[in-house]
Amino acid sequence: MKKRDKKVFKRKDLNISNIEITHVDDFLDDAITHERRAEKKPAGKSKISSKSNLNLVRGRIMELYSNYKCLVKIDNEELVCHIGGRLKQYDLDTRNILAVGDWVKIDISAKRRIEEIEERKNTLYRYTEDSFQKKIVVAANLDNVVILTSCKQPALNFGMVDRLLCATLLADINPVICINKTDLADDLESLRNEAEFYLTTGFKVLFCSALEQKGIVELQEALKNQDSVFVGHSGVGKSSLINALQPGLNLKEGDVSDYTGKGMHTTSRSRIIGWEFGGNLIDTPGIKTLTLHEEMKDEIKYVFPGMAELGKECYYPNCSHIHETDCAVKTALNAGNYDINRYESYCRIMESFTGVDYE
Ligand SMILES: Nc1nc2c(ncn2[C@@H]2O[C@H](COP(=O)(O)OP(=O)(O)O)[C@@H](O)[C@H]2O)c(=O)[nH]1
Ligand SMILES: [Mg+2]
Ligand SMILES: [Zn+2]
């Protein structure tokens, strides 16, 4: 690939949409992957105001109104709070000191000031699409990313599922793959066969139809008492499915892009909404896709479905499974023991980082 083509190619390929997620627990069974991720992941330090002797109560950020003003849920009450002046000093250069989902400690005696932000168990970021790939926090402390895709309209794209799976796993969040619009499928059986790969590599795959109210109970069961975000291309049925999960929720219909950017500022912020069946929806209007960051390139092989386990047998410990000889993934591929479509999808993801075509 010519150098001047590289940027365009990269940008195009780094755009990810449609996310579905599966069981994190299954994934964690993979010791190597788990280890590598643990090694890599620096824990987000908790941020504490230097004041002492305050009577602090614990709460969770439900919605951000501005950089320094937010809605916090304390027990069953929601209060508008402000961030303490001293805390602001921690992140003067970022606008993301607080995120929806953050657990905080608040001084409710005076002006409801947030004095402490607890360490996050994970943070879901998206990245700007320019070459700087600036990090933007979507939400913190999540349990699931529901990678939503549809059988048709738009067409099912497992390559996109793979990208979103990688992005979710690298964020240390459990993916749940959910395939909507089964009512439109011409050949549901062959779709199920293709999805079988994800089941056998330890992920949860759910089929549903928001239109026909199918698979809704199963999805509720998977998300119950946990905090979940839905990711997927425009039109796959995120809003419809969320409304089917909780009738009466009446989410603001239509994503930001459906309105050619109109109302962008008021609708693109995340917020937390409680499910009646237990747990929370992290509503992210206008945020439909997750992207992979350039820095994640070397980690993809450890999270790509089915690869970490096979990769233990490769001659080189850091084998990319692309150009090396004595590669267990390629051996499995040639023996028909690793899905060729998924391998090609892996190569496409890797190409999108390097701009090199691997044969
Ligand atoms: N046939 C069919 N259409 C659906 C289903 N779910 C959603 N849709 C339709 O797909 C379109 C996009 O749905 P929407 O929920 O707005 O998608 P979003 O952009 O992901 O939020 C709408 O016209 C919905 O009526 C489904 O299960 N089956
Ligand atoms: Mg929508
Ligand atoms: Zn290999």
XYZ file of C-alpha atoms and ligand atoms in Angstrom:
389
model
C 0.000 0.000 0.000
C 1.350 3.410 -0.927
C 2.193 5.672 1.927
C -0.178 8.418 0.890
C -3.046 5.937 0.889
C -2.242 4.778 4.337
C -4.016 7.420 6.344
C -7.248 7.196 4.446
C -7.199 3.441 4.642
C -6.490 3.486 8.315
C -9.231 5.901 9.172
C -11.771 4.036 7.205
C -10.837 0.791 8.815
C -10.603 2.036 12.347
C -14.193 3.089 12.413
C -16.122 0.545 14.319
C -19.759 0.204 14.767
C -22.134 -2.435 15.999
C -21.189 -3.953 19.281
C -22.438 -7.053 20.957
C -20.973 -8.695 23.961
C -20.805 -12.062 25.626
C -19.925 -13.613 28.923
C -16.929 -12.054 30.575
C -16.550 -14.972 32.927
C -15.984 -17.353 30.056
C -13.477 -15.022 28.616
C -11.578 -14.748 31.854
C -11.034 -18.468 31.761
C -8.359 -17.750 29.282
C -5.454 -17.376 31.645
C -2.967 -15.921 29.202
C -5.277 -13.291 27.899
C -6.247 -12.404 31.384
C -2.631 -12.115 32.456
C -1.621 -9.938 29.535
C -4.521 -7.633 30.094
C -3.813 -7.411 33.784
C -0.203 -6.550 33.049
C -1.120 -3.832 30.675
C -3.926 -2.199 32.525
C -2.884 0.524 34.946
C -5.561 0.944 37.551
C -7.186 4.356 37.432
C -6.080 5.948 40.659
C -8.750 7.390 42.850
C -8.724 11.137 43.071
C -9.102 12.732 46.443
C -9.419 16.320 47.521
C -6.772 17.277 50.043
C -9.302 18.522 52.565
C -9.811 16.384 55.628
C -12.414 16.049 58.372
C -15.304 16.107 55.950
C -18.450 14.079 56.378
C -18.552 12.300 53.015
C -21.280 10.117 51.535
C -20.956 7.777 48.584
C -22.874 8.250 45.348
C -22.776 7.483 41.648
C -22.686 9.886 38.712
C -25.886 9.436 36.702
C -25.548 12.289 34.242
C -23.133 15.118 33.506
C -24.590 18.569 33.013
C -21.287 20.303 32.428
C -17.655 19.593 33.161
C -18.149 20.414 36.802
C -21.844 19.871 37.479
C -23.648 16.549 37.523
C -26.497 14.455 38.821
C -25.468 12.027 41.556
C -27.513 9.172 42.965
C -27.077 8.692 46.685
C -29.081 5.750 47.976
C -32.352 6.353 46.205
C -32.113 10.081 45.888
C -30.724 12.059 42.972
C -28.948 15.311 43.730
C -27.259 17.935 41.598
C -23.655 18.222 42.763
C -20.563 20.220 41.868
C -17.008 19.131 41.734
C -14.753 20.480 44.472
C -12.243 23.118 43.382
C -9.243 21.153 44.553
C -10.284 18.103 42.569
C -10.322 20.107 39.355
C -6.561 20.492 39.669
C -6.063 16.806 38.913
C -7.099 17.050 35.314
C -6.750 20.627 34.228
C -5.973 19.629 30.682
C -8.831 17.212 30.157
C -12.515 17.853 30.159
C -13.125 14.358 31.412
C -12.449 14.462 35.103
C -15.880 12.972 35.800
C -17.654 10.271 33.847
C -21.097 8.791 34.011
C -20.791 5.683 36.160
C -18.096 7.084 38.433
C -18.460 6.382 42.122
C -17.780 9.526 44.134
C -17.752 10.815 47.688
C -19.682 13.973 48.350
C -19.642 16.544 51.081
C -23.373 17.071 51.465
C -23.039 19.391 54.411
C -22.444 22.515 52.393
C -22.802 22.880 48.658
C -22.967 19.191 47.679
C -19.411 19.141 46.564
C -17.731 16.058 45.138
C -14.519 15.643 47.073
C -13.370 12.249 45.888
C -13.608 10.141 42.727
C -13.081 6.452 43.360
C -10.759 4.316 41.320
C -12.565 2.947 38.249
C -12.827 -0.739 37.521
C -12.864 0.118 33.826
C -13.406 3.026 31.485
C -15.043 2.897 28.094
C -13.436 5.356 25.698
C -14.069 6.315 22.158
C -11.447 8.018 20.046
C -11.738 10.963 17.745
C -11.500 9.969 14.114
C -8.673 12.338 13.263
C -5.105 11.069 13.317
C -4.702 12.231 16.935
C -7.250 9.670 18.115
C -8.003 11.747 21.177
C -9.636 9.798 24.000
C -13.173 10.653 24.992
C -14.687 8.941 27.997
C -18.058 7.358 27.284
C -18.705 5.899 30.734
C -16.977 4.240 33.684
C -17.504 1.089 35.735
C -19.450 -0.966 33.209
C -20.305 -4.661 33.270
C -21.434 -5.298 29.692
C -21.123 -3.909 26.230
C -23.989 -5.235 24.150
C -22.628 -5.505 20.613
C -25.787 -5.140 18.622
C -26.028 -6.075 14.990
C -28.920 -7.029 12.740
C -29.573 -9.946 10.396
C -30.531 -7.513 7.677
C -31.025 -3.794 7.094
C -28.198 -3.182 7.715
C -26.628 -6.470 6.658
C -24.912 -8.610 9.251
C -21.215 -7.866 9.406
C -19.214 -10.172 11.646
C -16.042 -8.234 10.872
C -17.583 -5.355 12.742
C -18.512 -7.675 15.583
C -14.863 -8.761 15.789
C -13.642 -5.184 16.046
C -16.159 -4.321 18.685
C -15.343 -7.480 20.594
C -11.676 -6.526 20.639
C -12.434 -2.959 21.713
C -14.702 -4.215 24.493
C -12.319 -6.855 25.763
C -9.409 -4.441 25.730
C -11.501 -2.104 27.866
C -11.908 -4.999 30.288
C -15.664 -5.160 29.839
C -17.820 -8.217 29.137
C -19.151 -8.370 25.594
C -22.635 -9.713 24.809
C -23.195 -10.329 21.111
C -26.798 -9.685 20.172
C -28.202 -10.252 16.688
C -31.460 -8.400 16.122
C -34.112 -8.513 13.388
C -34.295 -12.323 13.206
C -37.736 -11.780 11.657
C -35.971 -10.528 8.514
C -33.433 -13.355 8.198
C -33.609 -15.427 4.991
C -31.583 -18.235 6.443
C -31.396 -18.067 10.199
C -29.813 -21.493 10.365
C -26.707 -20.471 8.435
C -26.445 -17.338 10.587
C -26.538 -19.507 13.662
C -23.810 -21.661 12.186
C -21.624 -18.658 11.557
C -22.246 -17.371 15.064
C -21.292 -20.766 16.447
C -17.656 -19.682 16.335
C -18.311 -17.092 19.036
C -20.126 -19.583 21.216
C -17.293 -22.082 20.988
C -14.721 -19.412 21.792
C -16.596 -18.570 24.980
C -18.876 -15.680 24.124
C -22.535 -15.173 24.669
C -24.578 -14.804 21.493
C -28.256 -13.906 21.637
C -30.719 -13.746 18.767
C -33.709 -11.484 19.036
C -36.354 -9.498 17.271
C -37.472 -6.247 18.815
C -40.322 -6.235 16.326
C -41.650 -9.669 17.232
C -40.597 -9.421 20.891
C -38.416 -12.478 20.598
C -35.351 -13.130 22.751
C -36.209 -10.205 25.012
C -36.486 -12.249 28.208
C -33.144 -13.918 27.486
C -31.513 -10.545 26.997
C -33.064 -9.217 30.215
C -31.682 -12.257 31.978
C -28.199 -11.579 30.587
C -28.249 -7.926 31.643
C -30.056 -8.239 34.956
C -28.413 -6.454 37.904
C -25.560 -5.259 35.741
C -24.625 -2.030 33.990
C -24.742 -2.265 30.222
C -24.149 -0.077 27.216
C -25.441 -0.816 23.706
C -23.210 -0.308 20.719
C -24.032 -0.844 17.078
C -24.509 0.820 13.719
C -27.317 3.217 13.201
C -30.450 1.290 12.268
C -29.627 -2.081 13.846
C -32.372 -1.493 16.397
C -30.717 -0.184 19.557
C -33.570 2.117 20.494
C -36.223 -0.434 19.542
C -34.574 -3.167 21.556
C -34.053 -0.986 24.615
C -37.699 0.021 24.460
C -38.649 -3.663 24.167
C -36.517 -4.485 27.194
C -38.320 -1.863 29.181
C -41.583 -0.750 27.641
C -42.424 2.786 28.590
C -38.836 3.890 28.763
C -39.407 5.983 25.650
C -35.821 6.804 24.980
C -35.252 9.891 22.948
C -35.783 8.380 19.536
C -33.204 8.584 16.850
C -29.503 8.990 17.276
C -27.808 12.314 16.846
C -26.703 11.485 13.335
C -30.292 10.762 12.370
C -30.783 14.479 12.726
C -27.696 15.566 10.849
C -26.096 16.863 13.995
C -29.005 18.964 15.190
C -29.201 19.002 18.959
C -25.778 17.416 19.195
C -24.867 19.114 22.459
C -27.980 18.233 24.324
C -28.327 14.632 23.214
C -24.828 13.214 22.991
C -24.124 13.004 26.705
C -24.353 9.667 28.435
C -26.696 9.034 31.320
C -27.630 6.101 33.522
C -31.169 4.767 33.496
C -32.313 2.040 35.889
C -33.862 -1.109 34.393
C -37.048 -2.221 36.119
C -35.700 -5.769 35.979
C -32.536 -4.707 37.842
C -29.299 -3.101 36.791
C -28.752 -0.088 34.596
C -28.677 1.026 31.017
C -25.912 3.430 30.144
C -27.702 5.495 27.540
C -25.276 7.043 25.082
C -27.307 8.846 22.440
C -25.133 9.716 19.500
C -22.367 7.323 20.476
C -22.948 4.322 18.292
C -19.538 2.948 17.683
C -16.334 2.101 19.438
C -12.991 2.446 17.771
C -9.689 0.726 18.218
C -6.738 2.855 19.163
C -3.386 2.541 17.409
C -1.845 1.628 20.774
C -4.042 -1.479 20.972
C -2.448 -3.140 17.965
C -0.130 -5.457 19.874
C -2.913 -6.530 22.204
C -5.397 -7.637 19.561
C -3.874 -11.111 19.258
C -4.518 -11.712 22.939
C -8.202 -10.848 22.813
C -9.255 -11.906 19.330
C -11.693 -14.821 19.784
C -9.966 -18.179 19.967
C -6.481 -16.869 19.312
C -4.961 -16.477 22.750
C -5.401 -20.151 23.529
C -3.940 -21.326 20.210
C -1.190 -18.718 20.393
C 0.320 -20.390 23.438
C 1.601 -23.084 21.101
C 3.289 -20.739 18.631
C 7.080 -20.838 18.414
C 7.434 -17.125 19.071
C 5.770 -16.001 22.294
C 4.662 -12.722 20.697
C 3.716 -14.327 17.371
C 1.371 -12.103 15.337
C 0.015 -15.219 13.549
C 0.488 -13.454 10.231
C 3.967 -13.791 8.738
C 5.718 -16.099 11.226
C 6.505 -19.717 10.502
C 5.783 -22.343 13.131
C 2.547 -20.608 14.046
C -0.108 -22.657 15.825
C -2.921 -20.421 14.602
C -1.933 -20.937 10.971
C -1.498 -24.647 11.573
C -5.007 -24.805 13.033
C -6.284 -22.755 10.118
C -4.738 -25.106 7.544
C -6.135 -28.101 9.378
C -9.599 -26.560 9.316
C -9.590 -26.065 13.076
C -9.799 -22.286 13.033
C -12.475 -20.365 11.139
C -10.983 -18.854 7.982
C -13.467 -15.973 8.009
C -12.429 -14.983 11.485
C -8.740 -15.287 10.600
C -9.251 -12.983 7.627
C -11.159 -10.598 9.835
C -8.207 -10.611 12.253
C -5.834 -9.827 9.378
C -8.052 -6.943 8.281
C -7.985 -5.477 11.772
C -4.193 -5.792 11.873
C -3.879 -4.236 8.411
C -5.931 -1.305 9.549
C -3.234 -0.509 12.085
C -0.185 -1.095 9.953
C -1.361 -0.226 6.493
C 0.503 -3.333 5.282
C -1.225 -6.039 3.294
C -0.370 -9.413 4.732
C -0.582 -12.396 2.467
N -37.959 -5.991 11.030
C -37.449 -5.453 12.134
N -37.212 -4.124 12.215
C -36.703 -3.621 13.334
C -36.399 -4.435 14.454
N -35.853 -3.641 15.412
C -35.855 -2.398 14.917
N -36.347 -2.358 13.664
C -36.504 -1.202 12.775
O -35.213 -0.757 12.382
C -35.179 0.663 12.281
C -34.070 1.221 13.154
O -34.384 0.965 14.509
P -33.805 1.844 15.688
O -34.264 1.218 16.961
O -34.102 3.297 15.492
O -32.232 1.605 15.459
P -30.990 2.354 16.134
O -30.515 3.357 15.144
O -29.957 1.284 16.319
O -31.446 2.933 17.426
C -36.575 1.145 12.684
O -37.305 1.378 11.515
C -37.137 -0.017 13.484
O -38.544 -0.069 13.395
C -36.651 -5.849 14.359
O -36.421 -6.647 15.266
N -37.176 -6.298 13.176
Mg -31.490 4.819 18.163
Zn 1.205 -17.650 15.728
